[in-house]
Tab-separated table of C-alpha atoms and ligand atoms in Angstrom:
chain	number	residue	atom	x	y	z
A	1	MET	CA	-21.933	3.979	-48.560
A	2	THR	CA	-19.323	6.386	-49.915
A	3	THR	CA	-19.910	8.589	-52.958
A	4	ILE	CA	-18.090	6.225	-55.301
A	5	ASN	CA	-20.069	3.306	-53.931
A	6	HIS	CA	-23.304	5.129	-54.662
A	7	LYS	CA	-22.320	5.320	-58.324
A	8	ASP	CA	-21.466	1.622	-58.431
A	9	PHE	CA	-24.572	0.734	-56.503
A	10	ALA	CA	-26.740	2.593	-59.049
A	11	LYS	CA	-25.089	0.821	-61.971
A	12	GLU	CA	-25.514	-2.569	-60.396
A	13	ALA	CA	-29.112	-1.904	-59.345
A	14	ASP	CA	-29.962	-0.855	-62.922
A	15	ASN	CA	-28.380	-4.041	-64.278
A	16	LYS	CA	-30.374	-6.183	-61.884
A	17	ASP	CA	-33.628	-4.240	-62.332
A	18	LEU	CA	-36.522	-6.586	-63.198
A	19	LEU	CA	-38.489	-3.703	-64.731
A	20	ARG	CA	-35.642	-2.383	-66.881
A	21	LYS	CA	-37.230	-3.314	-70.208
A	22	PHE	CA	-40.261	-1.096	-69.565
A	23	ARG	CA	-38.253	2.120	-69.960
A	24	ASP	CA	-37.957	1.313	-73.681
A	25	GLU	CA	-41.736	1.262	-73.912
A	26	PHE	CA	-41.821	5.028	-73.306
A	27	PHE	CA	-41.120	7.828	-75.741
A	28	ILE	CA	-37.955	9.406	-74.332
A	29	SER	CA	-36.735	12.211	-76.570
A	30	THR	CA	-33.330	12.571	-74.945
A	31	ASP	CA	-31.447	10.749	-72.235
A	32	GLN	CA	-30.023	14.128	-71.210
A	33	THR	CA	-33.293	14.905	-69.444
A	34	ILE	CA	-33.971	13.204	-66.148
A	35	TYR	CA	-37.704	13.309	-65.649
A	36	LEU	CA	-38.739	13.130	-62.008
A	37	ASP	CA	-42.260	14.488	-62.306
A	38	GLY	CA	-44.175	11.342	-63.242
A	39	ASN	CA	-46.139	11.860	-60.025
A	40	SER	CA	-47.656	14.910	-61.708
A	41	LEU	CA	-47.715	14.000	-65.410
A	42	GLY	CA	-46.540	10.556	-66.468
A	43	ARG	CA	-44.366	10.071	-69.549
A	44	LEU	CA	-45.848	9.173	-72.931
A	45	PRO	CA	-46.031	5.409	-73.612
A	46	LYS	CA	-44.892	4.667	-77.195
A	47	HIS	CA	-48.006	2.602	-77.690
A	48	SER	CA	-50.196	5.609	-76.731
A	49	LYS	CA	-48.401	7.721	-79.308
A	50	GLU	CA	-49.317	5.195	-82.018
A	51	LEU	CA	-52.795	4.689	-80.632
A	52	ILE	CA	-53.590	8.413	-80.588
A	53	SER	CA	-52.657	8.541	-84.250
A	54	ASP	CA	-54.882	5.523	-84.933
A	55	VAL	CA	-57.752	7.012	-82.924
A	56	THR	CA	-57.551	10.274	-84.849
A	57	ILE	CA	-56.845	9.043	-88.365
A	58	LYS	CA	-58.579	5.659	-88.478
A	59	GLN	CA	-61.238	5.761	-85.795
A	60	TRP	CA	-62.262	9.406	-85.968
A	61	GLY	CA	-61.041	10.275	-89.492
A	62	THR	CA	-62.200	7.175	-91.364
A	63	GLU	CA	-64.672	5.173	-89.318
A	64	LEU	CA	-66.266	8.293	-87.914
A	65	ILE	CA	-69.356	7.769	-85.779
A	66	GLU	CA	-69.202	3.983	-86.174
A	67	SER	CA	-66.303	4.062	-83.724
A	68	TRP	CA	-68.713	4.624	-80.859
A	69	ASN	CA	-70.060	1.099	-81.195
A	70	LYS	CA	-66.775	-0.441	-82.324
A	71	GLN	CA	-64.530	1.006	-79.618
A	72	TRP	CA	-65.450	4.035	-77.633
A	73	TYR	CA	-68.729	3.537	-75.836
A	74	ASN	CA	-67.663	0.769	-73.464
A	75	LYS	CA	-64.128	2.022	-72.816
A	76	PRO	CA	-64.927	3.732	-69.473
A	77	VAL	CA	-65.926	0.327	-68.096
A	78	LYS	CA	-63.234	-1.711	-69.888
A	79	ILE	CA	-60.384	0.568	-68.821
A	80	GLY	CA	-62.006	0.765	-65.382
A	81	ASP	CA	-61.679	-3.022	-65.045
A	82	LYS	CA	-57.983	-2.797	-65.890
A	83	ILE	CA	-57.486	-0.053	-63.302
A	84	ALA	CA	-59.435	-2.204	-60.802
A	85	ASN	CA	-56.708	-4.811	-61.111
A	86	ILE	CA	-54.075	-2.210	-60.226
A	87	VAL	CA	-55.865	-0.955	-57.105
A	88	GLY	CA	-56.973	-4.365	-55.846
A	89	ALA	CA	-60.651	-4.008	-56.748
A	90	LEU	CA	-63.051	-6.299	-58.643
A	91	PRO	CA	-64.212	-5.962	-62.251
A	92	GLY	CA	-67.275	-3.709	-62.301
A	93	GLU	CA	-66.101	-1.628	-59.345
A	94	VAL	CA	-64.120	1.047	-61.240
A	95	ILE	CA	-65.066	3.317	-64.140
A	96	VAL	CA	-63.256	6.114	-65.946
A	97	SER	CA	-65.127	9.390	-65.926
A	98	ASP	CA	-64.781	13.161	-65.574
A	99	SER	CA	-62.046	14.718	-63.424
A	100	THR	CA	-60.975	13.618	-59.954
A	101	SER	CA	-62.594	16.752	-58.506
A	102	LEU	CA	-65.933	15.982	-60.122
A	103	ASN	CA	-65.806	12.315	-59.134
A	104	LEU	CA	-65.045	13.316	-55.569
A	105	TYR	CA	-68.085	15.595	-55.614
A	106	LYS	CA	-70.353	12.848	-56.999
A	107	LEU	CA	-69.207	10.219	-54.503
A	108	ALA	CA	-69.067	12.475	-51.438
A	109	HIS	CA	-72.526	13.831	-52.242
A	110	ALA	CA	-73.886	10.304	-52.672
A	111	ALA	CA	-72.300	9.260	-49.366
A	112	LEU	CA	-73.769	12.201	-47.432
A	113	LYS	CA	-77.269	11.454	-48.785
A	114	PHE	CA	-76.863	7.794	-47.852
A	115	GLN	CA	-75.638	8.645	-44.333
A	116	LYS	CA	-78.699	10.801	-43.566
A	117	GLY	CA	-78.635	11.997	-39.958
A	118	LYS	CA	-74.825	12.007	-39.679
A	119	THR	CA	-73.454	15.445	-40.330
A	120	THR	CA	-69.664	15.492	-40.011
A	121	VAL	CA	-67.092	14.995	-42.739
A	122	VAL	CA	-63.509	14.295	-41.668
A	123	SER	CA	-60.440	15.093	-43.743
A	124	ASP	CA	-56.966	16.397	-43.009
A	125	GLU	CA	-54.835	19.460	-43.551
A	126	LEU	CA	-52.361	17.604	-45.801
A	127	ASN	CA	-55.069	16.882	-48.341
A	128	PHE	CA	-54.967	18.243	-51.871
A	129	PRO	CA	-56.810	21.602	-51.966
A	130	THR	CA	-59.400	20.538	-54.556
A	131	ASP	CA	-60.610	17.790	-52.191
A	132	LEU	CA	-61.086	20.325	-49.407
A	133	TYR	CA	-62.728	22.874	-51.714
A	134	ILE	CA	-65.247	20.270	-52.906
A	135	LEU	CA	-65.999	19.254	-49.322
A	136	GLN	CA	-66.380	22.883	-48.218
A	137	GLY	CA	-68.883	23.364	-51.049
A	138	LEU	CA	-70.818	20.242	-50.068
A	139	ILE	CA	-71.032	21.354	-46.445
A	140	LYS	CA	-72.527	24.638	-47.634
A	141	GLU	CA	-74.917	22.789	-49.948
A	142	PHE	CA	-76.104	20.352	-47.255
A	143	GLY	CA	-76.806	23.103	-44.721
A	144	PRO	CA	-75.827	24.559	-41.358
A	145	ASP	CA	-75.905	21.260	-39.444
A	146	TYR	CA	-73.009	19.943	-41.501
A	147	LYS	CA	-69.361	20.525	-40.671
A	148	LEU	CA	-65.906	19.618	-41.943
A	149	GLU	CA	-63.338	18.509	-39.362
A	150	LEU	CA	-59.665	18.531	-40.361
A	151	ALA	CA	-57.101	16.325	-38.673
A	152	HIS	CA	-53.938	18.248	-37.822
A	153	SER	CA	-50.384	17.439	-38.872
A	154	ALA	CA	-47.911	18.230	-36.115
A	155	ASP	CA	-44.867	18.211	-38.414
A	156	GLY	CA	-46.434	19.234	-41.744
A	157	ILE	CA	-45.341	15.875	-43.172
A	158	SER	CA	-47.498	13.158	-41.631
A	159	ILE	CA	-50.626	12.593	-39.568
A	160	THR	CA	-50.888	10.019	-36.824
A	161	THR	CA	-53.596	7.373	-36.965
A	162	ASP	CA	-54.617	8.444	-33.457
A	163	GLU	CA	-55.196	11.990	-34.683
A	164	ILE	CA	-57.510	10.760	-37.462
A	165	LYS	CA	-59.312	8.423	-35.100
A	166	SER	CA	-59.870	11.252	-32.612
A	167	LYS	CA	-61.902	13.105	-35.281
A	168	ILE	CA	-64.177	10.157	-36.151
A	169	ASP	CA	-67.269	9.495	-34.013
A	170	GLU	CA	-70.866	8.232	-34.397
A	171	ASN	CA	-71.829	11.484	-36.100
A	172	THR	CA	-69.187	11.088	-38.836
A	173	ALA	CA	-70.850	10.513	-42.183
A	174	LEU	CA	-67.733	10.343	-44.320
A	175	VAL	CA	-63.939	10.319	-44.046
A	176	VAL	CA	-62.141	11.707	-47.123
A	177	LEU	CA	-58.370	11.291	-47.237
A	178	SER	CA	-55.613	11.127	-49.816
A	179	LEU	CA	-53.875	7.795	-49.405
A	180	VAL	CA	-50.587	9.467	-50.370
A	181	ALA	CA	-50.241	13.170	-49.504
A	182	PHE	CA	-49.424	15.305	-52.530
A	183	LYS	CA	-46.657	17.333	-50.882
A	184	SER	CA	-44.872	15.032	-48.466
A	185	ALA	CA	-45.823	11.615	-49.932
A	186	PHE	CA	-46.965	10.522	-46.457
A	187	MET	CA	-49.019	7.325	-46.867
A	188	TYR	CA	-51.791	6.331	-44.484
A	189	ASN	CA	-52.423	2.852	-43.146
A	190	ILE	CA	-55.479	2.195	-45.315
A	191	ALA	CA	-56.443	-0.995	-43.468
A	192	GLU	CA	-56.473	0.496	-40.003
A	193	ILE	CA	-58.295	3.719	-40.863
A	194	THR	CA	-60.910	2.056	-43.081
A	195	ALA	CA	-61.647	-0.559	-40.403
A	196	TYR	CA	-61.926	2.075	-37.673
A	197	ALA	CA	-64.273	4.267	-39.741
A	198	ARG	CA	-66.447	1.241	-40.505
A	199	LYS	CA	-66.621	0.388	-36.803
A	200	MET	CA	-67.847	3.947	-36.134
A	201	GLY	CA	-70.432	3.744	-38.927
A	202	ALA	CA	-68.660	6.180	-41.262
A	203	LEU	CA	-67.974	5.633	-44.963
A	204	VAL	CA	-64.447	6.218	-46.281
A	205	LEU	CA	-63.493	7.798	-49.597
A	206	TRP	CA	-59.821	7.490	-50.517
A	207	ASP	CA	-58.225	9.789	-53.088
A	208	LEU	CA	-55.696	7.488	-54.773
A	209	SER	CA	-54.259	10.081	-57.174
A	210	HIS	CA	-50.693	9.864	-55.856
A	211	ALA	CA	-50.879	6.149	-55.133
A	212	ALA	CA	-52.519	4.347	-58.072
A	213	GLY	CA	-49.901	2.691	-60.255
A	214	ALA	CA	-47.063	3.345	-57.794
A	215	VAL	CA	-47.925	1.487	-54.610
A	216	LYS	CA	-49.802	-1.683	-53.783
A	217	ILE	CA	-53.369	-0.934	-52.729
A	218	ASN	CA	-55.963	-3.541	-51.877
A	219	LEU	CA	-59.418	-1.996	-51.929
A	220	THR	CA	-61.326	-5.296	-51.747
A	221	GLU	CA	-59.270	-6.824	-48.965
A	222	ASN	CA	-59.680	-3.662	-46.893
A	223	GLU	CA	-63.402	-3.386	-47.697
A	224	VAL	CA	-62.925	0.200	-48.879
A	225	ASP	CA	-66.236	1.912	-49.669
A	226	LEU	CA	-65.286	4.593	-52.189
A	227	ALA	CA	-62.254	5.915	-54.037
A	228	VAL	CA	-61.245	8.328	-56.790
A	229	GLY	CA	-57.979	9.055	-58.567
A	230	CYS	CA	-56.182	10.688	-61.494
A	231	THR	CA	-54.996	8.730	-64.525
A	232	TYR	CA	-52.421	11.237	-65.763
A	233	LYS	CA	-49.870	10.629	-62.994
A	234	TYR	CA	-48.419	7.134	-62.439
A	235	LEU	CA	-50.978	5.582	-64.810
A	236	ASN	CA	-49.439	7.619	-67.686
A	237	GLY	CA	-52.800	8.481	-69.300
A	238	GLY	CA	-51.665	11.865	-70.684
A	239	PRO	CA	-52.423	15.513	-69.900
A	240	GLY	CA	-56.039	15.977	-68.851
A	241	SER	CA	-56.934	12.299	-69.177
A	242	PRO	CA	-60.204	11.527	-67.374
A	243	ALA	CA	-60.110	10.228	-63.817
A	244	PHE	CA	-61.450	7.025	-62.257
A	245	LEU	CA	-63.906	6.307	-59.505
A	246	TYR	CA	-64.462	3.178	-57.445
A	247	ILE	CA	-67.552	2.027	-55.546
A	248	LYS	CA	-67.628	-1.203	-53.563
A	249	LYS	CA	-70.090	-3.683	-55.139
A	250	GLU	CA	-72.450	-3.815	-52.130
A	251	LEU	CA	-72.816	-0.040	-52.119
A	252	GLN	CA	-73.476	0.475	-55.804
A	253	ASP	CA	-77.231	0.001	-55.739
A	254	LYS	CA	-77.571	2.041	-52.560
A	255	LEU	CA	-75.925	5.218	-53.819
A	256	SER	CA	-77.286	7.811	-56.246
A	257	THR	CA	-75.328	10.259	-58.315
A	258	PRO	CA	-76.130	13.955	-57.847
A	259	ILE	CA	-75.493	14.560	-61.562
A	260	GLN	CA	-78.017	12.546	-63.546
A	261	GLY	CA	-76.418	12.766	-66.972
A	262	TRP	CA	-77.526	10.695	-69.956
A	263	PHE	CA	-74.397	8.494	-69.955
A	264	GLY	CA	-75.485	7.299	-66.509
A	265	ASP	CA	-78.978	6.415	-67.722
A	266	ALA	CA	-79.942	2.748	-68.159
A	267	SER	CA	-80.476	3.211	-71.925
A	268	PRO	CA	-79.203	6.553	-73.162
A	269	PHE	CA	-80.112	5.838	-76.780
A	270	GLU	CA	-83.785	5.301	-76.028
A	271	PHE	CA	-83.846	9.024	-75.296
A	272	ASP	CA	-86.563	8.542	-72.718
A	273	LEU	CA	-87.524	11.827	-71.101
A	274	LYS	CA	-87.439	10.338	-67.608
A	275	TYR	CA	-84.099	9.406	-66.067
A	276	ARG	CA	-83.682	5.744	-65.084
A	277	PRO	CA	-80.291	5.097	-63.476
A	278	ALA	CA	-78.088	2.454	-65.063
A	279	ARG	CA	-77.397	-0.579	-62.914
A	280	GLY	CA	-74.120	-0.810	-61.059
A	281	ILE	CA	-71.321	1.691	-61.293
A	282	ARG	CA	-72.269	2.924	-64.759
A	283	LYS	CA	-74.852	5.290	-63.305
A	284	PHE	CA	-71.947	7.423	-62.057
A	285	LEU	CA	-70.999	8.328	-65.628
A	286	THR	CA	-72.284	11.763	-66.636
A	287	GLY	CA	-71.854	12.921	-70.245
A	288	THR	CA	-69.814	12.199	-73.361
A	289	PRO	CA	-66.206	11.436	-72.364
A	290	PRO	CA	-63.195	13.188	-73.984
A	291	VAL	CA	-62.537	10.261	-76.343
A	292	LEU	CA	-58.975	11.115	-77.425
A	293	ASN	CA	-57.832	11.400	-73.814
A	294	LEU	CA	-59.881	8.415	-72.716
A	295	MET	CA	-58.448	6.094	-75.352
A	296	ALA	CA	-54.885	7.135	-74.490
A	297	ILE	CA	-55.205	5.770	-70.945
A	298	GLU	CA	-55.242	2.083	-71.846
A	299	PRO	CA	-51.596	1.454	-72.883
A	300	GLY	CA	-50.169	2.896	-69.648
A	301	VAL	CA	-52.598	0.902	-67.551
A	302	GLU	CA	-51.819	-2.291	-69.468
A	303	MET	CA	-48.109	-1.756	-68.938
A	304	ILE	CA	-48.588	-1.478	-65.176
A	305	ASN	CA	-50.575	-4.698	-65.165
A	306	ALA	CA	-47.863	-6.399	-67.214
A	307	ALA	CA	-45.116	-5.193	-64.872
A	308	GLY	CA	-47.096	-6.091	-61.736
A	309	ILE	CA	-47.905	-3.580	-59.024
A	310	ASN	CA	-45.918	-5.554	-56.427
A	311	ASN	CA	-42.753	-5.259	-58.530
A	312	ILE	CA	-43.453	-1.585	-59.148
A	313	HIS	CA	-43.951	-0.848	-55.455
A	314	ALA	CA	-40.790	-2.779	-54.532
A	315	LYS	CA	-38.695	-0.753	-56.997
A	316	SER	CA	-40.309	2.489	-55.853
A	317	ILE	CA	-39.083	1.777	-52.319
A	318	GLN	CA	-35.575	0.909	-53.547
A	319	LEU	CA	-35.333	4.111	-55.596
A	320	SER	CA	-36.520	6.364	-52.787
A	321	ASP	CA	-34.466	4.626	-50.107
A	322	PHE	CA	-31.416	5.073	-52.342
A	323	PHE	CA	-32.189	8.794	-52.683
A	324	ILE	CA	-32.607	9.152	-48.909
A	325	SER	CA	-29.333	7.358	-48.201
A	326	MET	CA	-27.543	9.880	-50.458
A	327	LEU	CA	-29.442	12.743	-48.839
A	328	ASN	CA	-28.095	11.652	-45.471
A	329	THR	CA	-24.475	11.467	-46.568
A	330	GLU	CA	-24.273	14.203	-49.198
A	331	LEU	CA	-27.113	16.721	-49.020
A	332	LEU	CA	-27.995	17.391	-45.391
A	333	GLN	CA	-24.853	19.471	-44.969
A	334	LEU	CA	-25.980	21.657	-47.890
A	335	GLY	CA	-29.163	22.743	-46.116
A	336	PHE	CA	-31.621	20.161	-47.473
A	337	ILE	CA	-34.120	18.569	-45.098
A	338	LEU	CA	-36.217	15.478	-45.763
A	339	GLY	CA	-39.837	16.596	-46.190
A	340	SER	CA	-41.185	13.030	-46.500
A	341	PRO	CA	-41.425	10.123	-44.060
A	342	ALA	CA	-38.126	8.238	-43.775
A	343	ASP	CA	-40.016	4.974	-43.258
A	344	SER	CA	-40.905	3.476	-46.655
A	345	SER	CA	-44.074	1.821	-45.318
A	346	LYS	CA	-45.422	5.330	-44.664
A	347	ARG	CA	-44.428	6.822	-48.004
A	348	GLY	CA	-45.635	6.923	-51.606
A	349	SER	CA	-43.346	7.137	-54.627
A	350	HIS	CA	-42.034	10.685	-54.402
A	351	ILE	CA	-39.698	12.439	-51.996
A	352	SER	CA	-39.895	16.071	-50.956
A	353	LEU	CA	-36.731	17.901	-50.080
A	354	LYS	CA	-37.129	21.130	-48.181
A	355	HIS	CA	-34.717	24.023	-48.587
A	356	VAL	CA	-35.054	27.793	-48.074
A	357	GLU	CA	-33.966	28.233	-51.689
A	358	ALA	CA	-36.168	25.399	-53.002
A	359	TYR	CA	-37.763	27.388	-55.836
A	360	ARG	CA	-34.501	28.692	-57.278
A	361	ILE	CA	-32.781	25.315	-56.902
A	362	CYS	CA	-35.675	23.736	-58.784
A	363	GLN	CA	-35.251	26.332	-61.559
A	364	ALA	CA	-31.527	25.560	-61.788
A	365	LEU	CA	-32.276	21.838	-62.142
A	366	ILE	CA	-34.770	22.496	-64.946
A	367	HIS	CA	-32.731	25.177	-66.785
A	368	PRO	CA	-29.096	24.088	-66.373
A	369	LYS	CA	-26.399	26.618	-67.202
A	370	LYS	CA	-23.405	24.630	-66.018
A	371	SER	CA	-24.444	21.092	-66.917
A	372	GLN	CA	-25.564	18.992	-69.856
A	373	THR	CA	-28.206	17.379	-67.734
A	374	LYS	CA	-31.647	18.840	-67.350
A	375	ILE	CA	-33.572	17.478	-64.382
A	376	ILE	CA	-37.323	17.980	-64.034
A	377	PRO	CA	-38.787	17.685	-60.557
A	378	ASP	CA	-41.471	20.150	-59.380
A	379	PHE	CA	-41.934	22.719	-56.669
A	380	ARG	CA	-44.664	22.952	-54.066
A	381	GLU	CA	-45.046	25.970	-51.810
A	382	PRO	CA	-43.468	27.094	-49.635
A	383	ASP	CA	-40.170	25.202	-49.770
A	384	ASN	CA	-40.599	21.710	-51.244
A	385	ILE	CA	-38.864	20.220	-54.274
A	386	ARG	CA	-40.727	17.030	-55.161
A	387	PHE	CA	-38.787	14.224	-56.833
A	388	GLY	CA	-41.154	11.652	-58.315
A	389	PHE	CA	-39.805	8.149	-58.872
A	390	THR	CA	-41.705	6.245	-61.517
A	391	PRO	CA	-40.453	2.651	-61.355
A	392	LEU	CA	-41.285	1.843	-64.985
A	393	TYR	CA	-38.843	4.413	-66.307
A	394	THR	CA	-36.771	5.995	-63.520
A	395	THR	CA	-33.303	4.471	-63.236
A	396	PHE	CA	-31.030	4.298	-60.199
A	397	THR	CA	-28.367	6.102	-62.224
A	398	GLU	CA	-30.780	8.991	-62.770
A	399	VAL	CA	-31.350	9.186	-59.027
A	400	TYR	CA	-27.589	9.180	-58.450
A	401	LYS	CA	-27.041	11.921	-61.057
A	402	THR	CA	-29.779	14.050	-59.515
A	403	VAL	CA	-28.006	14.109	-56.170
A	404	GLN	CA	-24.683	14.969	-57.826
A	405	ARG	CA	-26.352	17.796	-59.715
A	406	LEU	CA	-27.972	19.141	-56.526
A	407	LYS	CA	-24.520	19.222	-54.940
A	408	GLU	CA	-23.080	21.020	-57.961
A	409	ILE	CA	-25.847	23.642	-57.906
A	410	MET	CA	-25.328	24.323	-54.207
A	411	ILE	CA	-21.545	24.433	-54.295
A	412	SER	CA	-21.396	26.682	-57.387
A	413	LYS	CA	-24.391	28.747	-56.133
A	414	GLU	CA	-25.843	28.415	-59.642
A	415	PHE	CA	-29.354	28.830	-58.204
A	416	GLU	CA	-28.542	32.492	-57.475
A	417	ASP	CA	-28.821	33.199	-61.224
A	418	PHE	CA	-32.569	32.556	-61.037
A	419	SER	CA	-35.490	34.692	-59.940
A	420	ASN	CA	-37.823	33.749	-57.113
A	421	LEU	CA	-40.824	34.936	-59.137
A	422	ARG	CA	-43.108	31.910	-59.509
A	423	SER	CA	-44.374	30.830	-62.938
A	424	GLU	CA	-48.083	30.015	-63.350
A	425	VAL	CA	-47.557	26.251	-63.111
A	426	THR	CA	-44.851	25.224	-60.676
B	501	PLP	C1	-54.526	14.180	-54.676
B	501	PLP	C2	-55.164	14.902	-55.822
B	501	PLP	N1	-56.500	14.937	-55.892
B	501	PLP	C3	-57.116	15.588	-56.900
B	501	PLP	C4	-56.400	16.233	-57.886
B	501	PLP	C5	-57.112	17.033	-58.954
B	501	PLP	O1	-57.505	16.251	-59.993
B	501	PLP	P1	-58.407	16.845	-61.175
B	501	PLP	O2	-57.675	18.023	-61.724
B	501	PLP	O3	-58.532	15.686	-62.125
B	501	PLP	O4	-59.710	17.228	-60.625
B	501	PLP	C6	-55.008	16.190	-57.866
B	501	PLP	C7	-54.227	16.853	-58.915
B	501	PLP	O5	-53.036	16.876	-58.951
B	501	PLP	C8	-54.381	15.509	-56.795
B	501	PLP	O6	-53.048	15.475	-56.707
């Protein structure tokens, strides 16, 4: 494809896009901003904007405490069921609760107790730091017999299935992996790894934060034991929205939460002094949820169900393949290197580009001096610019314009106007 063809291709792909109408369902303040960070914080659905106003003024402001019975109390389960549909799980297998970090702690702790006698936890060095910090803490808590084994990435981008398998043996209690790696977007083969762990007697806990709402996942079909994930990324739940956790039906009665909060009690409003766990997944709730954030999750989740995760995943692949084809013809010669798998079956919905000047290039995209177009990707140390493609609102034309802007920044050396001093949030 030549440069001119890329422009035409983008226009045609946007015209043919089955999901095109969903972009209008988001609050987009200006078309001059190309937002490619939906893998970190999803855009605001228009319906959420209205709902948040309703939740504050009507539900909180007018109906006050009655809203607990009318709306709020059962939302963690109701929204959980809608997320279950997105990740290929059954109703009653997902709830919304706490943060991803805390959910990971609760589930990993429960798994280690259940797997008494097995003392190894397996993860990998591409995992998100919070997952590894939580596991390191659990190893300390469970005692000196326990250890954490990390699978190694030879290229810093992906991990072979053989490498993961080589770490799992009869002493493995739990395997904790991110389905899609936060930096490189490398995506594991969930079926193969889950089946192998099961054969070895280990439980598997998948962190779906960078996958849920962007790629097709089938937890039931793959007999996945446990999972957690964020709702503020591709699910568009809003900043700080509570996370979700999944437990396979057969395991629910066998696992106990390490944090016995009153929301996980069978009857919190009996105020019994002795804890009696709720049946099913509900016992993994802890305390009062952040209601404003919780309520804001539903519209984004409903939109994904309406669009269909298969359609979303298909467009995600088209968008990222389009970006990679332009990388190959227009950006490699400017010093950019693909920091994600080239094979779409091994990739989530963002692409990392590596460059020695990644931080300053990212700054030039976000704070344009020589362009009308502001582009928001993000930066991950030491040299990755992450471009997140969110199929419900990212257009092919935006992807095309991003590549043109990268070329402009490199040719004009505009990035040299920026400092390399990192801001607090990158
Ligand atoms: C893969 C992954 N896991 C966990 C987290 C942390 O989630 P939380 O802040 O809700 O604990 C993130 C945050 O970006 C993430 O990307």
